[in-house]
PDB file of C-alpha atoms in Angstrom:
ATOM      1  CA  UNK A   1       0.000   0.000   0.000  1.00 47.00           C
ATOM      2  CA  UNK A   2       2.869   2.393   0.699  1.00 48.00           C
ATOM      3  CA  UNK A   3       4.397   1.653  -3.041  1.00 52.00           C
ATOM      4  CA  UNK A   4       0.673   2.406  -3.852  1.00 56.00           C
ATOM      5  CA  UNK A   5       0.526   6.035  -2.804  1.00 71.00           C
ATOM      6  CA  UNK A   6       2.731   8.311  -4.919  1.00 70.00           C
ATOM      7  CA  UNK A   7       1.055   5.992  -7.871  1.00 70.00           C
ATOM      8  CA  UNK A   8      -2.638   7.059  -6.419  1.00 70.00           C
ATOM      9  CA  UNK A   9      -1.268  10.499  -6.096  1.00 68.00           C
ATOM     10  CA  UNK A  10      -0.048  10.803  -9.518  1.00 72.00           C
ATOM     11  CA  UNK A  11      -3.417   9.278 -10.914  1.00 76.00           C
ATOM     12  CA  UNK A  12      -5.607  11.684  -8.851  1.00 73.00           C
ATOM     13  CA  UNK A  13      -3.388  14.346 -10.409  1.00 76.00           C
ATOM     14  CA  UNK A  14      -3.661  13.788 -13.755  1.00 80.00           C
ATOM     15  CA  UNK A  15      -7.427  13.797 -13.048  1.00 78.00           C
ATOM     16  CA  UNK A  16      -8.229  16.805 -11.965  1.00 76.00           C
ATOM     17  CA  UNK A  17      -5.616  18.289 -14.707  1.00 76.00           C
ATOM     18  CA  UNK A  18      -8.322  16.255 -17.070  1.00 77.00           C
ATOM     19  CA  UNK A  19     -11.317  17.521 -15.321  1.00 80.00           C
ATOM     20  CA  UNK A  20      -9.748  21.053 -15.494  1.00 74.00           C
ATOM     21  CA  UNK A  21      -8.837  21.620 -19.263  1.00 75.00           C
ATOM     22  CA  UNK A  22     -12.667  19.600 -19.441  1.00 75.00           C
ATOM     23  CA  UNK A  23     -14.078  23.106 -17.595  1.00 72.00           C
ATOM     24  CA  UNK A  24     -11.828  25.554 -19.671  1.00 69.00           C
ATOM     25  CA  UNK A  25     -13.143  23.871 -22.704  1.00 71.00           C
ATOM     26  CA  UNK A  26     -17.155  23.692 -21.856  1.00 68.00           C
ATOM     27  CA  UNK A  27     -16.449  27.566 -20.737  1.00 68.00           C
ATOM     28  CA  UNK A  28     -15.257  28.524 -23.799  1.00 67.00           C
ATOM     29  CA  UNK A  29     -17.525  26.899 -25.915  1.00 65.00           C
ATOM     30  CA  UNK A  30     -21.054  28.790 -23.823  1.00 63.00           C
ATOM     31  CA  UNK A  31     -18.545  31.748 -24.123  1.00 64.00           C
ATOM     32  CA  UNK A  32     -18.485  31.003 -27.769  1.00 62.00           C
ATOM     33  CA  UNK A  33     -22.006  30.243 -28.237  1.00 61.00           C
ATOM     34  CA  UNK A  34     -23.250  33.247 -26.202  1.00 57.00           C
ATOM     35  CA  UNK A  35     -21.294  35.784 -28.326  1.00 57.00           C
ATOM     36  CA  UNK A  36     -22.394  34.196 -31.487  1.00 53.00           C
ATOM     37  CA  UNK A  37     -26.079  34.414 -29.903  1.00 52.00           C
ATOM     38  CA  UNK A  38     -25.241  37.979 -29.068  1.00 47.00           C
ATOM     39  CA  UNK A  39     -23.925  39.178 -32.635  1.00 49.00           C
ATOM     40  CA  UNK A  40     -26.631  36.912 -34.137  1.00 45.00           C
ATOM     41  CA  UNK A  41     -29.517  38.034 -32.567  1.00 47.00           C
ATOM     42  CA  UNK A  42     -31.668  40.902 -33.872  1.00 49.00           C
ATOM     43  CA  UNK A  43     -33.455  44.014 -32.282  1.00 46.00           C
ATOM     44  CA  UNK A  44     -36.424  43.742 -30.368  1.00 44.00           C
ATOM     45  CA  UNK A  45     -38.180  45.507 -33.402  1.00 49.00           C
ATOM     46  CA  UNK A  46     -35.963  44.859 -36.456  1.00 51.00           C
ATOM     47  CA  UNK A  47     -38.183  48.048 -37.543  1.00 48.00           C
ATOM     48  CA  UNK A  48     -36.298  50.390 -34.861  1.00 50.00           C
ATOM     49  CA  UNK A  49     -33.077  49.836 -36.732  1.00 56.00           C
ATOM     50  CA  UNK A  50     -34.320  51.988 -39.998  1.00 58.00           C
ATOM     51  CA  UNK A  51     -30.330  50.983 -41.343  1.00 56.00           C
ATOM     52  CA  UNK A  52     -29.323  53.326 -39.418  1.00 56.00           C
ATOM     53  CA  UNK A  53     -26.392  50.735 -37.249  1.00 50.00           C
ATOM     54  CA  UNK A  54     -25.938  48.919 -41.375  1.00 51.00           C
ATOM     55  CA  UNK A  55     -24.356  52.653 -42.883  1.00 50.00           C
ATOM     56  CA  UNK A  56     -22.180  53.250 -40.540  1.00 52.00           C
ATOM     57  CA  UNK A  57     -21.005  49.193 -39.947  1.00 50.00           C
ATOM     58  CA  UNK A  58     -20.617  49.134 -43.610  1.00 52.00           C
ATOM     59  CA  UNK A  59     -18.876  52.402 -44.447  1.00 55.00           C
ATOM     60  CA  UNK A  60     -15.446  53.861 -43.039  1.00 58.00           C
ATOM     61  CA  UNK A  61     -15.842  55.528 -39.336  1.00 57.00           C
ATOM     62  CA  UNK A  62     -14.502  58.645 -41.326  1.00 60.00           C
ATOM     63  CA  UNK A  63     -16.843  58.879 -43.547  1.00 67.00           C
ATOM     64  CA  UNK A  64     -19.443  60.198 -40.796  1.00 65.00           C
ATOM     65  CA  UNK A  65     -19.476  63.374 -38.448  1.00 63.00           C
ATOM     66  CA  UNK A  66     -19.554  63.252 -34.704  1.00 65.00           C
ATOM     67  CA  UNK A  67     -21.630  65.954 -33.840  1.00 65.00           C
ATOM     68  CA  UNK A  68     -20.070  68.399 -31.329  1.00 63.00           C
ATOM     69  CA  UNK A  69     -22.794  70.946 -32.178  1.00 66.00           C
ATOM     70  CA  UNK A  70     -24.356  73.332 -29.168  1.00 72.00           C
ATOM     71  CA  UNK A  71     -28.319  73.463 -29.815  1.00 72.00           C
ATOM     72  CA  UNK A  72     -30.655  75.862 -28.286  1.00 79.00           C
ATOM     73  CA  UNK A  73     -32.780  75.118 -25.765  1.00 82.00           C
ATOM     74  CA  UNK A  74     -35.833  76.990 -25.736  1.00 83.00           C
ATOM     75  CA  UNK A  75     -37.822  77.645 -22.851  1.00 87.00           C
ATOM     76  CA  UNK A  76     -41.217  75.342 -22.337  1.00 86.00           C
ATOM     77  CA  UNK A  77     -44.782  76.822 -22.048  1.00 87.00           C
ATOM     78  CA  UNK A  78     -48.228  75.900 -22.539  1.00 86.00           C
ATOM     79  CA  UNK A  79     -51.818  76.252 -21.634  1.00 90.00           C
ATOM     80  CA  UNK A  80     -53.683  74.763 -19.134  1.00 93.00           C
ATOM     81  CA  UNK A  81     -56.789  73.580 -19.553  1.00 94.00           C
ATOM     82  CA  UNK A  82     -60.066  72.632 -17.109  1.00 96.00           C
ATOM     83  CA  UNK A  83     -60.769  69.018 -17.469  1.00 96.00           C
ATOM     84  CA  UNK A  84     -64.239  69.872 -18.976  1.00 97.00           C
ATOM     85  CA  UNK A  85     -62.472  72.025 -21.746  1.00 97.00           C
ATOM     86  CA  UNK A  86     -59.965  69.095 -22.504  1.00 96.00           C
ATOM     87  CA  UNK A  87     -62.559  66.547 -23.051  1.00 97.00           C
ATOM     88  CA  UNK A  88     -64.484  69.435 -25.474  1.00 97.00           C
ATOM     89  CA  UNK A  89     -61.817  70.033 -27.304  1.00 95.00           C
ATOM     90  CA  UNK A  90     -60.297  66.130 -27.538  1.00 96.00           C
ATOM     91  CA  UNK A  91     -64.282  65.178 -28.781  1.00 97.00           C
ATOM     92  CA  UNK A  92     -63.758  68.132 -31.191  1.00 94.00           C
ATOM     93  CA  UNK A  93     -60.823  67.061 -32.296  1.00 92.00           C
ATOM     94  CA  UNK A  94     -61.928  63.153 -32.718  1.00 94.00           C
ATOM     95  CA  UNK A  95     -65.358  64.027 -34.507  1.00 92.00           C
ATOM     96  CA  UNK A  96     -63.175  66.656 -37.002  1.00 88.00           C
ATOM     97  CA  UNK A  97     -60.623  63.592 -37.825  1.00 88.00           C
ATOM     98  CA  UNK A  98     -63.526  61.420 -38.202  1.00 90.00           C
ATOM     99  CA  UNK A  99     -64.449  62.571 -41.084  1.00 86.00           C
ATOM    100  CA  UNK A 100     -61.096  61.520 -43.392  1.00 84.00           C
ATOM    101  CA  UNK A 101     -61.694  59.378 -46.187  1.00 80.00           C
ATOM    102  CA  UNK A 102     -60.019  57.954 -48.653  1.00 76.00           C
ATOM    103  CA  UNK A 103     -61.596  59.247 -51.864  1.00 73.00           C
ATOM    104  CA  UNK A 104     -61.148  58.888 -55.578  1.00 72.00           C
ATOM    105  CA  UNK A 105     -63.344  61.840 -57.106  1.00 70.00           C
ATOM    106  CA  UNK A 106     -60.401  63.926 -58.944  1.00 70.00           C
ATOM    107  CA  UNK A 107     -60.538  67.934 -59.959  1.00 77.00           C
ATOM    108  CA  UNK A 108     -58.048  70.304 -61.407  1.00 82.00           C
ATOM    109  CA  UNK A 109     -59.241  73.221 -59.072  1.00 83.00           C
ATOM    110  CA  UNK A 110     -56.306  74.385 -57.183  1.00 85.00           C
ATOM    111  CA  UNK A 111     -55.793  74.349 -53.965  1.00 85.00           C
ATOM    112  CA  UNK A 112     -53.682  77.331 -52.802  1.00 87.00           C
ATOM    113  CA  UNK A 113     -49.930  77.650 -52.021  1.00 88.00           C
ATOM    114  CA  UNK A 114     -50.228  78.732 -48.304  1.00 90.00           C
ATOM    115  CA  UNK A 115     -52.515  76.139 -47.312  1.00 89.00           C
ATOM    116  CA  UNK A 116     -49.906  73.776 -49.243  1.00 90.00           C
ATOM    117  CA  UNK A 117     -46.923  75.763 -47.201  1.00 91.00           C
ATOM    118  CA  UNK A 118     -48.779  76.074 -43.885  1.00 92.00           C
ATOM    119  CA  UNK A 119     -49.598  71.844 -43.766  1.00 91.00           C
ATOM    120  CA  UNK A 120     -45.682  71.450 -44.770  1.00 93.00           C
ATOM    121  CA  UNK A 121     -44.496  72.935 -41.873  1.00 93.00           C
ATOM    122  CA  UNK A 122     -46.768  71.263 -39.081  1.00 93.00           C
ATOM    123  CA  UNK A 123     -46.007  68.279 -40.229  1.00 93.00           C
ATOM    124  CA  UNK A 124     -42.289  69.552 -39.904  1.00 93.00           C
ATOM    125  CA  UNK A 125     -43.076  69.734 -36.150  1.00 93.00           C
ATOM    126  CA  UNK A 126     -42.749  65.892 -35.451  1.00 94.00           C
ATOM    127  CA  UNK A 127     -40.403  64.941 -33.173  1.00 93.00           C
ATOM    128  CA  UNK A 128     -37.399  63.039 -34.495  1.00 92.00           C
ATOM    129  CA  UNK A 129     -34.455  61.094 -33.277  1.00 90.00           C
ATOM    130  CA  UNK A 130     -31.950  62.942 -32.091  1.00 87.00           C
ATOM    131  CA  UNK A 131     -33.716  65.683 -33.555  1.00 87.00           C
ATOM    132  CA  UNK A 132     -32.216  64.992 -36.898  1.00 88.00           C
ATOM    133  CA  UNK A 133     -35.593  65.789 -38.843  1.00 90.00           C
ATOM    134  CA  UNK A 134     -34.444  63.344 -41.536  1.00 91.00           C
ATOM    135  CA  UNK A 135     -37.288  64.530 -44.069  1.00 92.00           C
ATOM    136  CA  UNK A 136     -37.774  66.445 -47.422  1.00 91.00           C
ATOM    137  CA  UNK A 137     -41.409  67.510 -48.643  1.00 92.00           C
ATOM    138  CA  UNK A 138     -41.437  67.940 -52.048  1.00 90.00           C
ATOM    139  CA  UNK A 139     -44.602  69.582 -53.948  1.00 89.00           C
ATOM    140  CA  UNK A 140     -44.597  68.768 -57.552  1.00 90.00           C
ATOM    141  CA  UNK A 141     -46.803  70.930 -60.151  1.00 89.00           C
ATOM    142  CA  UNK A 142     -45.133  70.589 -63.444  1.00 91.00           C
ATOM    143  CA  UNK A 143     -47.822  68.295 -65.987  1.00 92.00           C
ATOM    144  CA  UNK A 144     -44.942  66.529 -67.222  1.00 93.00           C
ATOM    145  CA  UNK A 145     -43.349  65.539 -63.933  1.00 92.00           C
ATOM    146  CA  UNK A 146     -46.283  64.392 -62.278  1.00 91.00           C
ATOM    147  CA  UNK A 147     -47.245  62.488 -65.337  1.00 93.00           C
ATOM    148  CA  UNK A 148     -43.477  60.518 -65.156  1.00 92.00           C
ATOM    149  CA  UNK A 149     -44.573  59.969 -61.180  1.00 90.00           C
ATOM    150  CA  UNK A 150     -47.368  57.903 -62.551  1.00 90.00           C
ATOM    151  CA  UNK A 151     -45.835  55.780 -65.392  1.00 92.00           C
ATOM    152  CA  UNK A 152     -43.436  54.623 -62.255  1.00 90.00           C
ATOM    153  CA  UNK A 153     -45.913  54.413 -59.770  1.00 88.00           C
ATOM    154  CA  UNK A 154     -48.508  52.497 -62.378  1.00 89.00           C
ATOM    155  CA  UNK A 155     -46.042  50.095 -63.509  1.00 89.00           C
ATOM    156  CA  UNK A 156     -44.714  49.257 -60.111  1.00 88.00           C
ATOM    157  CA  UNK A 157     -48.629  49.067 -58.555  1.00 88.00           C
ATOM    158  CA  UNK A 158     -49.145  46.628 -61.941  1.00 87.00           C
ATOM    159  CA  UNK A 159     -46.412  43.937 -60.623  1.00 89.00           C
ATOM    160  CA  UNK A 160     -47.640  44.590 -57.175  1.00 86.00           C
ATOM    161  CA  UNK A 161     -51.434  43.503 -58.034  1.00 87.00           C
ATOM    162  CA  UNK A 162     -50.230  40.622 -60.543  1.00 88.00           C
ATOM    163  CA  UNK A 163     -47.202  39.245 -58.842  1.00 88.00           C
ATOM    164  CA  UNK A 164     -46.147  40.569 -55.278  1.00 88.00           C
ATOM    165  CA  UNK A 165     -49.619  40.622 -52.953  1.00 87.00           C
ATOM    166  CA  UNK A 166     -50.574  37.412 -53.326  1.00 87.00           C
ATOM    167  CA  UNK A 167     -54.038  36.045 -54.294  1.00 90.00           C
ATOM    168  CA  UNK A 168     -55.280  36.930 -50.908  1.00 90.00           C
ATOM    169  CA  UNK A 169     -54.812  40.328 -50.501  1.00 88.00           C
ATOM    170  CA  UNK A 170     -55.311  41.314 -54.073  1.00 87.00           C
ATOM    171  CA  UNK A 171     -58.812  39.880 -52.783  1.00 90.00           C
ATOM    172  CA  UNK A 172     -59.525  41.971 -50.057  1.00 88.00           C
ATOM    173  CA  UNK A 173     -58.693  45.106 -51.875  1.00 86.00           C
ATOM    174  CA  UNK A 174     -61.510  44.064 -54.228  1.00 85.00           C
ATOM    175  CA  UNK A 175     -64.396  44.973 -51.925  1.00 86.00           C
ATOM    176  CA  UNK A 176     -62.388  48.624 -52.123  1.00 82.00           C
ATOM    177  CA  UNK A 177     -62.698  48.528 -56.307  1.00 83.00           C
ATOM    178  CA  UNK A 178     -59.032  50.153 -56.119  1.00 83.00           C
ATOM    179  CA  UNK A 179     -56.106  48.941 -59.123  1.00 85.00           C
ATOM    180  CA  UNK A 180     -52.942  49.826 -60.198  1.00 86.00           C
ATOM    181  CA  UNK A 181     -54.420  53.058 -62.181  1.00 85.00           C
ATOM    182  CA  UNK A 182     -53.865  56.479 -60.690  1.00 87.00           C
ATOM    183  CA  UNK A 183     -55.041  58.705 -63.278  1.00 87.00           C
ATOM    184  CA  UNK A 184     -55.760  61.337 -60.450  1.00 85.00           C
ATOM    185  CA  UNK A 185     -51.849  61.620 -60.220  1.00 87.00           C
ATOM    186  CA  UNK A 186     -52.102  63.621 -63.682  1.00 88.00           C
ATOM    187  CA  UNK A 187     -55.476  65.585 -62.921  1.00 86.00           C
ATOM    188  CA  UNK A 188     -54.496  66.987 -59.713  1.00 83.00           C
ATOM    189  CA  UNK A 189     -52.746  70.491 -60.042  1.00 84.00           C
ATOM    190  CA  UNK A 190     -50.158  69.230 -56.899  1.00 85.00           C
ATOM    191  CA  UNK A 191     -48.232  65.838 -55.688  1.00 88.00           C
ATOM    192  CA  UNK A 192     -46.741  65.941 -52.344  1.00 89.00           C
ATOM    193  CA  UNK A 193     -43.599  63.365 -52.211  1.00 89.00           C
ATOM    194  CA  UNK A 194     -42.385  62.902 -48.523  1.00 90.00           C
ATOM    195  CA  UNK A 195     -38.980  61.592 -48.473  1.00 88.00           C
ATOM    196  CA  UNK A 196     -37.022  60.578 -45.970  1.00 88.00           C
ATOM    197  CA  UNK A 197     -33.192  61.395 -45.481  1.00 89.00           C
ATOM    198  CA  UNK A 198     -31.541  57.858 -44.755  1.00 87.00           C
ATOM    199  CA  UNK A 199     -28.506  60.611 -43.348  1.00 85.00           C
ATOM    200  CA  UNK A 200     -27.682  63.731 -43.830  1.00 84.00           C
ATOM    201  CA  UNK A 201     -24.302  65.913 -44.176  1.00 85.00           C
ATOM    202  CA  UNK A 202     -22.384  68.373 -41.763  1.00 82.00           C
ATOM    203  CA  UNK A 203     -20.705  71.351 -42.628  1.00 80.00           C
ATOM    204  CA  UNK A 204     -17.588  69.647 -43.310  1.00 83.00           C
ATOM    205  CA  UNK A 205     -18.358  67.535 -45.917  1.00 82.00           C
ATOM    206  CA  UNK A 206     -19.552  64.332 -43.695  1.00 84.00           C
ATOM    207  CA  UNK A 207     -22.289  62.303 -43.308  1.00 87.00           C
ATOM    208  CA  UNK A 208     -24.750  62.938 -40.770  1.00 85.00           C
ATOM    209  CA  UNK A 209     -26.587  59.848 -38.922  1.00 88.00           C
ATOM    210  CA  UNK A 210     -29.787  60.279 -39.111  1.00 89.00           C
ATOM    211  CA  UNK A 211     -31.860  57.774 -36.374  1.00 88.00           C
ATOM    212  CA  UNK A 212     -34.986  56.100 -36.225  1.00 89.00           C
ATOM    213  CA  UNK A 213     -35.901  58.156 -40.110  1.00 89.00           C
ATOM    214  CA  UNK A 214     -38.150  56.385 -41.043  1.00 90.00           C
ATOM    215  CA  UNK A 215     -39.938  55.812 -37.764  1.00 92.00           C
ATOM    216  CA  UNK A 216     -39.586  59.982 -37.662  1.00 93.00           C
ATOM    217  CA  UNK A 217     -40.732  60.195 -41.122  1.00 92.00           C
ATOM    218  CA  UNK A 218     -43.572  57.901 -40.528  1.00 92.00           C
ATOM    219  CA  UNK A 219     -44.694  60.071 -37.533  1.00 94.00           C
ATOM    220  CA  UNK A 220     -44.426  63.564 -39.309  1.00 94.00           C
ATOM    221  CA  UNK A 221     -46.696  61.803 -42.198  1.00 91.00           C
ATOM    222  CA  UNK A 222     -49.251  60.948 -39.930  1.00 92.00           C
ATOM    223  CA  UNK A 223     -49.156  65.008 -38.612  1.00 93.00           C
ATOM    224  CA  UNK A 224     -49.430  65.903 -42.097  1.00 91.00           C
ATOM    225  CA  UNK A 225     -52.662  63.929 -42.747  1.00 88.00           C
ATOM    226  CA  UNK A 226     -54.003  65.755 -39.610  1.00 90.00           C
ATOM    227  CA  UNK A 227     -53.056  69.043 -40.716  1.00 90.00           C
ATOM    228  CA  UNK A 228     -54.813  68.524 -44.127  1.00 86.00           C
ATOM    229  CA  UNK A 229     -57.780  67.183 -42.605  1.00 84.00           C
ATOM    230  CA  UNK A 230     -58.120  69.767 -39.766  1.00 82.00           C
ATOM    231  CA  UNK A 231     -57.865  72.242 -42.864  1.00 72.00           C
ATOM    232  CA  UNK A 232     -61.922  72.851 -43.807  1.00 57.00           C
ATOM    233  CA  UNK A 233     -62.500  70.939 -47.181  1.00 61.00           C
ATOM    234  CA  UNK A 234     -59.253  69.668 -47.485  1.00 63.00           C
ATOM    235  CA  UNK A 235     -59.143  65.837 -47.479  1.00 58.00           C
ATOM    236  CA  UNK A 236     -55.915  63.133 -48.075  1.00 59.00           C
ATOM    237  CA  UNK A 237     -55.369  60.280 -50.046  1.00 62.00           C
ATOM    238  CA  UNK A 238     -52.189  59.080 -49.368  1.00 68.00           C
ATOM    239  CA  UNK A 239     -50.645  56.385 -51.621  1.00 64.00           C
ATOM    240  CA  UNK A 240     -47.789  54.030 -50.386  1.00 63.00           C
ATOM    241  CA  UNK A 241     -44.051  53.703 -51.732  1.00 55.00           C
ATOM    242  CA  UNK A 242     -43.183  50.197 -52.775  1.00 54.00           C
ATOM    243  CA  UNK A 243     -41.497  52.076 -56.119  1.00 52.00           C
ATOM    244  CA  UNK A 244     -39.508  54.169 -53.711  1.00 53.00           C
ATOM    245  CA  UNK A 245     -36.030  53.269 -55.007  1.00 52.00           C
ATOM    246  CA  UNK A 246     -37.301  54.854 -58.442  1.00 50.00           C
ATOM    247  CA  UNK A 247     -37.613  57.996 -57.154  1.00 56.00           C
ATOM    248  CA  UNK A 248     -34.522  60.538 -56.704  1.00 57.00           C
ATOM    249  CA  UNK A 249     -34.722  62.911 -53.780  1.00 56.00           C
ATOM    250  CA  UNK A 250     -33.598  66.722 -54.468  1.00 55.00           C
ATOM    251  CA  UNK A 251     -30.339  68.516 -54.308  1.00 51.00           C
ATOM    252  CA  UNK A 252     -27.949  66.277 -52.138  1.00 45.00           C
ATOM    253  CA  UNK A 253     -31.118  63.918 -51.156  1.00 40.00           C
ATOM    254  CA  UNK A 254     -30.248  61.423 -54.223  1.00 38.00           C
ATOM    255  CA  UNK A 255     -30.591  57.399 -53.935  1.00 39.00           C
ATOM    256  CA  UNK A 256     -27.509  57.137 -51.756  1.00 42.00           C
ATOM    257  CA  UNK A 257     -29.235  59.260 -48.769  1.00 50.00           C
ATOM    258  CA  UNK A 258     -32.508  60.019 -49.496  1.00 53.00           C
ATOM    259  CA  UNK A 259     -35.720  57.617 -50.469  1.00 57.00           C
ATOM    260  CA  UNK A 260     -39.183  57.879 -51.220  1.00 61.00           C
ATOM    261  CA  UNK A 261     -41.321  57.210 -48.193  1.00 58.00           C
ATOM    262  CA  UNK A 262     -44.495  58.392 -48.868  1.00 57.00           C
ATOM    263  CA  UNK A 263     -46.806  60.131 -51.181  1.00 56.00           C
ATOM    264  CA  UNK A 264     -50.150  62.112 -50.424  1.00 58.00           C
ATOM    265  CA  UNK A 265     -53.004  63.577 -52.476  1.00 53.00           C
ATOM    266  CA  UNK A 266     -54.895  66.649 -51.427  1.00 54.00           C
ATOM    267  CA  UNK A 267     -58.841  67.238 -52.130  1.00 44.00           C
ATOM    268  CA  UNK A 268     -61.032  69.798 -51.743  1.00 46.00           C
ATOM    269  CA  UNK A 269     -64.905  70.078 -51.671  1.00 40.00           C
ATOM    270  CA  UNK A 270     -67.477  71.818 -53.064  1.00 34.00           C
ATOM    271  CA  UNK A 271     -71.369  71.329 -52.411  1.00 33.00           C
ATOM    272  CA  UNK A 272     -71.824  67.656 -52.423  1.00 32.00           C
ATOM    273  CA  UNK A 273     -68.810  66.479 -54.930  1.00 30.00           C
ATOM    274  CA  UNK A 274     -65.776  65.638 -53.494  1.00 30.00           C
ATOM    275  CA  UNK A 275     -62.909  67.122 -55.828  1.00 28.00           C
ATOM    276  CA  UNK A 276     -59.314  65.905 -55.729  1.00 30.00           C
ATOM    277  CA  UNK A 277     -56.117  67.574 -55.901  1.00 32.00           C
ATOM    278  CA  UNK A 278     -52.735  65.657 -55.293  1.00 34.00           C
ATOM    279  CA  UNK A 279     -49.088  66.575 -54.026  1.00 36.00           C
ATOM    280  CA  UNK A 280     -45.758  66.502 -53.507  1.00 37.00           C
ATOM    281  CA  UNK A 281     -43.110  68.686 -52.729  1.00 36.00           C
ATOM    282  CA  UNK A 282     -39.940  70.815 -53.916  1.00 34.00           C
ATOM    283  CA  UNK A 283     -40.622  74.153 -55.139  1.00 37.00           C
ATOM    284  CA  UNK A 284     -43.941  75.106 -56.342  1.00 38.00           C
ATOM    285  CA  UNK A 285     -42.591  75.675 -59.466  1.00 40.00           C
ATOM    286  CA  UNK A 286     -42.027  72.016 -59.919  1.00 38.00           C
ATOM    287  CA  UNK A 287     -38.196  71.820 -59.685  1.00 37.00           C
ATOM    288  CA  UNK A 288     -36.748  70.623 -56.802  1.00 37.00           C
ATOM    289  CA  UNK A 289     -35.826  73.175 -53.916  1.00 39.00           C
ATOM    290  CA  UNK A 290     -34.349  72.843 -50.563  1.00 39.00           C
ATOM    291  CA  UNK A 291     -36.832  71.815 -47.440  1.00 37.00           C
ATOM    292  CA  UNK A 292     -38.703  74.331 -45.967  1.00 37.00           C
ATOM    293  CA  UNK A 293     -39.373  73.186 -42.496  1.00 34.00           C
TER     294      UNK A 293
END
């Protein structure tokens, strides 16, 4: 038993030198495992990401600015109201947004610039992330632009309806007698194209990030239907942008920063007809021109 010992000893040894490197393996493997899981897994809400982490993973760090810029703060006031004057003015508010429809009846009558100008800018009060206001409103009134706008939005709509819904919900739009023709995109006098800035550029020459813009965009849209709908006789059709990578933005806004995220029609009314008038928006001239909210 004593010649036994040192052989036990070395035995035991060698175990738990076995059972060790065992642990440092099995560690490093979850370690492994969990950073794959880590790098692998998505957002929450892929929908949150709006590219904004893919630009700057896939282009050079120097490429983009870091902004060191001071902004204003401005001081915060509002008006206080009784509850019985809140829940007038909420009911108010409901009934007068109750009323939006989505209607086809098209005019030519115009519908005037400061209304046009006025709608632009609320809907340039949306909050934003970071307060990058990643969007460009562009108001189109030139025949043959807005005609172009509806060769690429019919021919897009076409291969939507005959190749990308599906059976079912080319189905369920039937009850709404709606198809890929938009002839009201060449009788209305205005198209409003909302874009939105994917980033922008600093002073210097770099890119800008620009987060959450489509989210932001999104949000300033929905302000904009408000504001055309809280305008007496004014009401929206807004038409979606599958066919947005066929659309340039203005100026700087091209394909590489800028996309098409949205497109809304104006109507007015008169008497009993509903009469449509569509837009867009650069310059009212038709050409492109920088934002103006």
């Amino acid at each position: 038993m004593f010649f036994l010992t040192p052989i036990l000893v070395a035995i035991l040894c060698i175990l738990v030198v076995w059972i060790f490197k065992n642990a440092n393996r099995s560690m490093d493997k979850k370690k492994g495992e969990a950073t794959a899981r880590a790098e692998a897994r998505p957002w929450a809400d892929e929908d949150l990401k709006d590219s904004t982490d893919l630009h700057q993973a896939e282009e050079d760090v120097d490429e983009w600015h870091e902004s060191e810029e001071n902004v204003e703060h401005i001081p915060f006031s509002h008006t206080r109201y009784s509850e019985k004057e809140m829940a007038k003015r909420s009911q108010e508010f409901y009934e007068l947004l109750n009323n939006r429809r989505s209607v086809r009846f098209i005019s030519n009558e115009q519908v005037p610039v400061e209304v046009i100008d006025n709608v632009i800018r609320t809907a340039g009060t949306a909050p934003s992330g970071a307060h990058t206001e990643p969007w460009t409103f562009v108001v189109v009134k030139d025949p043959d632009m807005k005609h172009k706008i509806r060769k690429i939005i019919e021919e897009e709509e076409e291969i939507n309806y005959m190749k990308r819904m599906g059976h079912r919900w080319v189905s369920d739009l039937k009850k709404l007698r709606t198809n890929w023709i938009k002839e009201y995109l060449d009788t209305a006098p205005v198209l409003i194209l909302i874009f939105k800035q994917v980033h922008g550029f600093a002073a210097n020459g770099k890119k800008k990030v620009h987060y959450y813009n489509e989210i932001s965009v999104s949000i300033a849209c929905g302000i904009l239907l408000a504001a055309l709908q809280v305008n007496n006789g004014i009401i929206i059709q807004s038409q979606t942008a599958g066919h947005c990578h066929l659309v340039e933005g203005p100026g700087r806004s091209s394909k590489a920063c800028s996309k098409l995220s949205s497109q809304s029609c104006l109507e007015r009314r008169s008497g009993d007809r509903h009469y449509h008038s569509s837009q867009l928006w650069p310059s009212t001239e038709g050409a492109p021109g920088p934002p103006r909210t």
